[in-house]
PDB file of C-alpha atoms in Angstrom:
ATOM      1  CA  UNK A   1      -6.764  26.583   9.060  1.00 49.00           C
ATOM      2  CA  UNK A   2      -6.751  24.585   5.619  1.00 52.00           C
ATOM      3  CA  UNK A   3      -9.987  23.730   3.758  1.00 60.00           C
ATOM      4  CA  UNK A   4     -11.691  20.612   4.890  1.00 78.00           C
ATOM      5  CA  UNK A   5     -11.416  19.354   1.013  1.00 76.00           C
ATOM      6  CA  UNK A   6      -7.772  17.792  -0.409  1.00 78.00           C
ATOM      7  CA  UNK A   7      -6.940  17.224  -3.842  1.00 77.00           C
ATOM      8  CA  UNK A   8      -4.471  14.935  -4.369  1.00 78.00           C
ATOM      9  CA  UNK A   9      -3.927  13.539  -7.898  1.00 77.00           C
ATOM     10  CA  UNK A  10      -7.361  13.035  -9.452  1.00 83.00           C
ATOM     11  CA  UNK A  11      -8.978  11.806  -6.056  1.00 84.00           C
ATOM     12  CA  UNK A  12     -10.711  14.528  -3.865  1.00 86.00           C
ATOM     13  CA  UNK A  13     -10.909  14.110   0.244  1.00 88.00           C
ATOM     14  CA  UNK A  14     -13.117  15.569   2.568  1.00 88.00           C
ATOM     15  CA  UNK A  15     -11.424  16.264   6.243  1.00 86.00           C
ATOM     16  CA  UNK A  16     -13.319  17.398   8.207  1.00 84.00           C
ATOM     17  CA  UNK A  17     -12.098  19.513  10.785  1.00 80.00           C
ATOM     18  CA  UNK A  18     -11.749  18.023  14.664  1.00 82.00           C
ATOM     19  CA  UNK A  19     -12.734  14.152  12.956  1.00 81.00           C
ATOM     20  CA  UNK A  20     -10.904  11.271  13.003  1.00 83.00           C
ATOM     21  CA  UNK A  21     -12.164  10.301   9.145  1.00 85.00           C
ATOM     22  CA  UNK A  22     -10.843  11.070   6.232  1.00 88.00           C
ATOM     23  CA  UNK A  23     -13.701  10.347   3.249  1.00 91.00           C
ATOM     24  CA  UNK A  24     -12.862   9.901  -0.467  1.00 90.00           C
ATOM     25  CA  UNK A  25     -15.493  12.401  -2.256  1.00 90.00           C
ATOM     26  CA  UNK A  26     -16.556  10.063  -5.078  1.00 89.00           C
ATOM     27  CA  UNK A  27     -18.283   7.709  -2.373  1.00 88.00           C
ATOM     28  CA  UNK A  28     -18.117   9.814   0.555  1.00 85.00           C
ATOM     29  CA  UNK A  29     -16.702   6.532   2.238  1.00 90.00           C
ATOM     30  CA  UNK A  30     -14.007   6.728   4.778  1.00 91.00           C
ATOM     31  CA  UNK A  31     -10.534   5.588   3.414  1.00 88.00           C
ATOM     32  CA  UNK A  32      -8.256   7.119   6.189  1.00 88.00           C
ATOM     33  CA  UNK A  33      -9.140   6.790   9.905  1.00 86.00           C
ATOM     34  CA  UNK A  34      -6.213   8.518  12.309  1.00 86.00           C
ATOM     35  CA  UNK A  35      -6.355   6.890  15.589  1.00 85.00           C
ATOM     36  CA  UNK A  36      -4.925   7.858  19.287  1.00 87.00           C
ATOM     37  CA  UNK A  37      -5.021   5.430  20.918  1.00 86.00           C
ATOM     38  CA  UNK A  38      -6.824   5.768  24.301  1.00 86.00           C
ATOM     39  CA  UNK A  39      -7.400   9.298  23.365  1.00 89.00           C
ATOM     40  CA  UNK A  40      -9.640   9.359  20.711  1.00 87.00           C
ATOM     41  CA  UNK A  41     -12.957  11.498  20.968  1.00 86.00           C
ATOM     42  CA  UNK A  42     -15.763   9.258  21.539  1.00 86.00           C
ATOM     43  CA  UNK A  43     -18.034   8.920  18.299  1.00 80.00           C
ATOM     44  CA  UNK A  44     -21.454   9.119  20.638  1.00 87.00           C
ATOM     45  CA  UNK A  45     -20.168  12.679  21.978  1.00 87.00           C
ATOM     46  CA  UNK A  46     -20.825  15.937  20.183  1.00 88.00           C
ATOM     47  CA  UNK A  47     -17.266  17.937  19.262  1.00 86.00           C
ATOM     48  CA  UNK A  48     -19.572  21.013  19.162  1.00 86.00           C
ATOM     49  CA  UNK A  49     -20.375  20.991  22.508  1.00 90.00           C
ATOM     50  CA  UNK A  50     -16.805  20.059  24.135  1.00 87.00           C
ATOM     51  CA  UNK A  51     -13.909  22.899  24.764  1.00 87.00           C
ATOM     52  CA  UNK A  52     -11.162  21.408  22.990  1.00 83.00           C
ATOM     53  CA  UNK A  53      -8.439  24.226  23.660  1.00 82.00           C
ATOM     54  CA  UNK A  54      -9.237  23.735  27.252  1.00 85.00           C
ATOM     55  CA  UNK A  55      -6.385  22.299  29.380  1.00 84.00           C
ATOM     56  CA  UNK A  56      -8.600  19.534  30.666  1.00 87.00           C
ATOM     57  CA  UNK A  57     -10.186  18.233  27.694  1.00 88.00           C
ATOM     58  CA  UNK A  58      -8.681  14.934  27.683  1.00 90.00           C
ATOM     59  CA  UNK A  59      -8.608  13.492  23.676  1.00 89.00           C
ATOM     60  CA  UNK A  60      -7.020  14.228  20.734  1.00 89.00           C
ATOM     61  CA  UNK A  61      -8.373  15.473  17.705  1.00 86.00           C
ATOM     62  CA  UNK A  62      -7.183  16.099  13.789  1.00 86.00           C
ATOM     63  CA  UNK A  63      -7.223  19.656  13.627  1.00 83.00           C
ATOM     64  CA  UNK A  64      -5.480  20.164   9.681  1.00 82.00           C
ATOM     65  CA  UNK A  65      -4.794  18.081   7.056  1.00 84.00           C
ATOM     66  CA  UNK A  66      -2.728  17.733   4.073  1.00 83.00           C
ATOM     67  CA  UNK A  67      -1.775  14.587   1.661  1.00 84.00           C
ATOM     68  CA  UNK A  68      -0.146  14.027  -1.362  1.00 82.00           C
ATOM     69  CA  UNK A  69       0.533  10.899  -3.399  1.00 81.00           C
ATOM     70  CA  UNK A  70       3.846  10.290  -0.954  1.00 82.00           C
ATOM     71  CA  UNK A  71       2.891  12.425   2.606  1.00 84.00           C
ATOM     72  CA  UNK A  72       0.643  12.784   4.630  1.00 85.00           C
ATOM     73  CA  UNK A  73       0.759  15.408   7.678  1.00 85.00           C
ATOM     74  CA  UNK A  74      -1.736  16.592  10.285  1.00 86.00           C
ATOM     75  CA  UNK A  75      -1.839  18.074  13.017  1.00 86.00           C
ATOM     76  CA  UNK A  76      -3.399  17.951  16.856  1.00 86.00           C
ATOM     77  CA  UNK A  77      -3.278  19.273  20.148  1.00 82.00           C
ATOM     78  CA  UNK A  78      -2.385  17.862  23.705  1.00 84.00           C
ATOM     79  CA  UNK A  79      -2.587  19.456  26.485  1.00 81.00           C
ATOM     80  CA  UNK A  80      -2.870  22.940  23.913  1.00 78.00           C
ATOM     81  CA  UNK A  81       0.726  22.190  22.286  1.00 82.00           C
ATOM     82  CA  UNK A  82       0.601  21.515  18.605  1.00 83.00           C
ATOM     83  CA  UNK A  83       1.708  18.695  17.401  1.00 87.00           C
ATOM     84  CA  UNK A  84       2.082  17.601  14.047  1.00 87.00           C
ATOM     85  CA  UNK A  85       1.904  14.101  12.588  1.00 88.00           C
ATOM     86  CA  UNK A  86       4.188  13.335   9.405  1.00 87.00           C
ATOM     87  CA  UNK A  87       3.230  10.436   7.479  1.00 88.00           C
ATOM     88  CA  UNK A  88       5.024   8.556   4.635  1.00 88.00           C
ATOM     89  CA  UNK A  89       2.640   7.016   2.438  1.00 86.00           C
ATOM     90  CA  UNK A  90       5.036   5.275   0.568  1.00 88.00           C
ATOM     91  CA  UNK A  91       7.397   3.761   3.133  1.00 90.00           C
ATOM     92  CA  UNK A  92       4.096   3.786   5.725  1.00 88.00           C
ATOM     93  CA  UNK A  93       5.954   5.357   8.145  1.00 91.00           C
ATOM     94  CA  UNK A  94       4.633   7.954  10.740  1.00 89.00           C
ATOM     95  CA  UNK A  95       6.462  10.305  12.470  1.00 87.00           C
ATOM     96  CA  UNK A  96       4.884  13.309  15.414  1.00 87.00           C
ATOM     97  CA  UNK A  97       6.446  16.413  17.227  1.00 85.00           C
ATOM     98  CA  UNK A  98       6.643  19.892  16.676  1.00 79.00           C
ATOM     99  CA  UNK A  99       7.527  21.078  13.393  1.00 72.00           C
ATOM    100  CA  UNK A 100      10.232  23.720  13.777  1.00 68.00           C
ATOM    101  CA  UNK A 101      10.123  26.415  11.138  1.00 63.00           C
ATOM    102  CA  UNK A 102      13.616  27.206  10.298  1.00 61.00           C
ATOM    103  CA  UNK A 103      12.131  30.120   8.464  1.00 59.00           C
ATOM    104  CA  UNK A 104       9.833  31.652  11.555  1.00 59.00           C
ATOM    105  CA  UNK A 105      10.895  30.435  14.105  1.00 59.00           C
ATOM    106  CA  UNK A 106       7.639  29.583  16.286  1.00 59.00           C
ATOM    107  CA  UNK A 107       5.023  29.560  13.219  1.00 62.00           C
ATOM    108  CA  UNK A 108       2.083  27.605  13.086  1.00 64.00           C
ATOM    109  CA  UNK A 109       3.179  25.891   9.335  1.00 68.00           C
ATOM    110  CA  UNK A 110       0.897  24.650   7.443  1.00 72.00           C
ATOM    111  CA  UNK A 111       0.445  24.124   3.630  1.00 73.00           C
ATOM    112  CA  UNK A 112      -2.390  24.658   1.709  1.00 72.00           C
ATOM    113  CA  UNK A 113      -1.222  23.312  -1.357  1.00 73.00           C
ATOM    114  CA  UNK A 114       1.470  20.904  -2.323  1.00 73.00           C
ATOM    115  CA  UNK A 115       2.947  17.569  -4.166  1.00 73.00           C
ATOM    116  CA  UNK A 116       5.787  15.228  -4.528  1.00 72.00           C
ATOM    117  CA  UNK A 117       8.634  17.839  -3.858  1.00 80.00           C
ATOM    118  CA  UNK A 118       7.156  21.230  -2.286  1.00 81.00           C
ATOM    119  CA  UNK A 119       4.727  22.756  -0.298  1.00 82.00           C
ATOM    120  CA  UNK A 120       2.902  25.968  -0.463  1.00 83.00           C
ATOM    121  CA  UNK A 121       1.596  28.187   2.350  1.00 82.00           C
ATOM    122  CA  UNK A 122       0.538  31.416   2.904  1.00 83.00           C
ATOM    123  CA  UNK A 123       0.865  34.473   5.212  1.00 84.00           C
ATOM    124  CA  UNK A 124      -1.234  37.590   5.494  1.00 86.00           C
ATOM    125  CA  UNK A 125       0.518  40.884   5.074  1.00 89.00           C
ATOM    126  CA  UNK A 126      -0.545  42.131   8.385  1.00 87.00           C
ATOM    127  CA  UNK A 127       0.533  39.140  10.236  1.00 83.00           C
ATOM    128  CA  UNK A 128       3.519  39.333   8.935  1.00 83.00           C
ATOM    129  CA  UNK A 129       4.526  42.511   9.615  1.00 83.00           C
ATOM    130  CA  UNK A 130       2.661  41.958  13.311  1.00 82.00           C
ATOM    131  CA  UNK A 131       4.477  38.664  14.128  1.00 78.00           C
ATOM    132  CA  UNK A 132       7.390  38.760  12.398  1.00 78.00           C
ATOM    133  CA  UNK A 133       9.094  42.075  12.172  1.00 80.00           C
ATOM    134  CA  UNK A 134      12.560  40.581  12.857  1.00 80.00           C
ATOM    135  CA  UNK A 135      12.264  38.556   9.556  1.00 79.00           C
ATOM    136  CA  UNK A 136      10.581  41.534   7.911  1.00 83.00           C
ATOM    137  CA  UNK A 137      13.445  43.399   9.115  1.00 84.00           C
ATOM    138  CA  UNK A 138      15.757  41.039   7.459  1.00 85.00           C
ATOM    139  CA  UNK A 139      14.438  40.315   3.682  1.00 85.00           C
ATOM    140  CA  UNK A 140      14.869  43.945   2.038  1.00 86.00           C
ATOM    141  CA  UNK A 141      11.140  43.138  -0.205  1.00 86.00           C
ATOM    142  CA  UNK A 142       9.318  42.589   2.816  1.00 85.00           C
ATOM    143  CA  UNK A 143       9.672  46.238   4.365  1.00 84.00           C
ATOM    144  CA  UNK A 144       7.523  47.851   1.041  1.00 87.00           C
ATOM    145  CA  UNK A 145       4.763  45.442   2.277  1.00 86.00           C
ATOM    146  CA  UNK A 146       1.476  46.606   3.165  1.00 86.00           C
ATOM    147  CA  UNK A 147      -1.475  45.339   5.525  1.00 84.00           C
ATOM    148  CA  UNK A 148      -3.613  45.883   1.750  1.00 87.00           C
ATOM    149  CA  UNK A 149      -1.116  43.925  -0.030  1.00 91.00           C
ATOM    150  CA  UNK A 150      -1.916  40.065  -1.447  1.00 91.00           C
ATOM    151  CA  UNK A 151      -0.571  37.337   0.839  1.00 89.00           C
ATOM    152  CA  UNK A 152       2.984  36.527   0.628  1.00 86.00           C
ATOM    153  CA  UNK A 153       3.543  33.003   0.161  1.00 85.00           C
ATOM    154  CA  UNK A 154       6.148  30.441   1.053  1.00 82.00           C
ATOM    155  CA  UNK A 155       7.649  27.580  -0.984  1.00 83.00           C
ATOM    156  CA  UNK A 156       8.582  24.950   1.513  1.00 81.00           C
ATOM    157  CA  UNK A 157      10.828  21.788  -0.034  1.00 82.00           C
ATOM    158  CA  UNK A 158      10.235  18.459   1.227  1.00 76.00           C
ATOM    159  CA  UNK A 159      13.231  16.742   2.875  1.00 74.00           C
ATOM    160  CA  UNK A 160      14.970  13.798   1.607  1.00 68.00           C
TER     161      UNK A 160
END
């Protein structure tokens, strides 16, 4: 999962995991709010003491977040599918569904760093080698991997 903190610019944002807010640091005020409509978690209920994975829990809630000065992108579950949320900042323009990874096919993407033009994610050794020994297979530099071995990270490029 990505931290609950975002630097974007100069400006630092706190997201906190399964909330709706998104807070500006320097005044710890809300500035984002991401609403489903008819499906957002109640603010009098306790997200600690729900099962959200369950099949029957019956909101949506902001699992990760990422923004930049031009995107924004988060993602949720329904009905334990992931969906992710794509959002435009300059255009205000939103767009959800289920990212498909070109790369992995079936990876949970997301960045933990990024700006105008790329994005930058990480994956563990083992998991690599676990999850995705077809692609390790492929890329000669991935077979001298080991489980011990830093992460191996991924440079993603924004489409036009």
């Amino acid at each position: 999962e990505c931290s609950a903190f975002i630097k974007t610019g100069s400006q630092l944002y706190l997201s906190p995991v399964y909330g709706n807010l998104i807070y500006a640091c320097d005044s710890i005020e809300p500035v984002y709010q991401v609403h489903f409509t008819g499906k957002s978690f109640p603010n009098d209920r306790n997200i600690e003491e729900e099962s959200i994975f369950s099949p029957d829990f019956p909101y949506l809630v902001k699992n990760n977040c990422f923004l930049s000065e031009r995107f924004g992108l988060l993602d949720y579950f329904s009905h334990q599918v992931r969906i992710s949320c794509v959002w435009d900042r300059t255009q205000n323009h939103v767009e959800t569904g289920i990212i498909q990874n070109d790369l992995v096919p079936d990876y949970r993407f997301f960045p933990r760093w990024g700006n105008e033009d790329y994005l930058l994610e990480e994956i563990s050794p083992s998991l690599l080698r676990e999850s995705f020994s077809e692609l390790v297979n492929k890329i000669p530099i991935l077979n001298s991997i080991n489980e011990d071995d830093n992460p191996v990270l991924v440079l993603y490029k924004w489409k036009e």
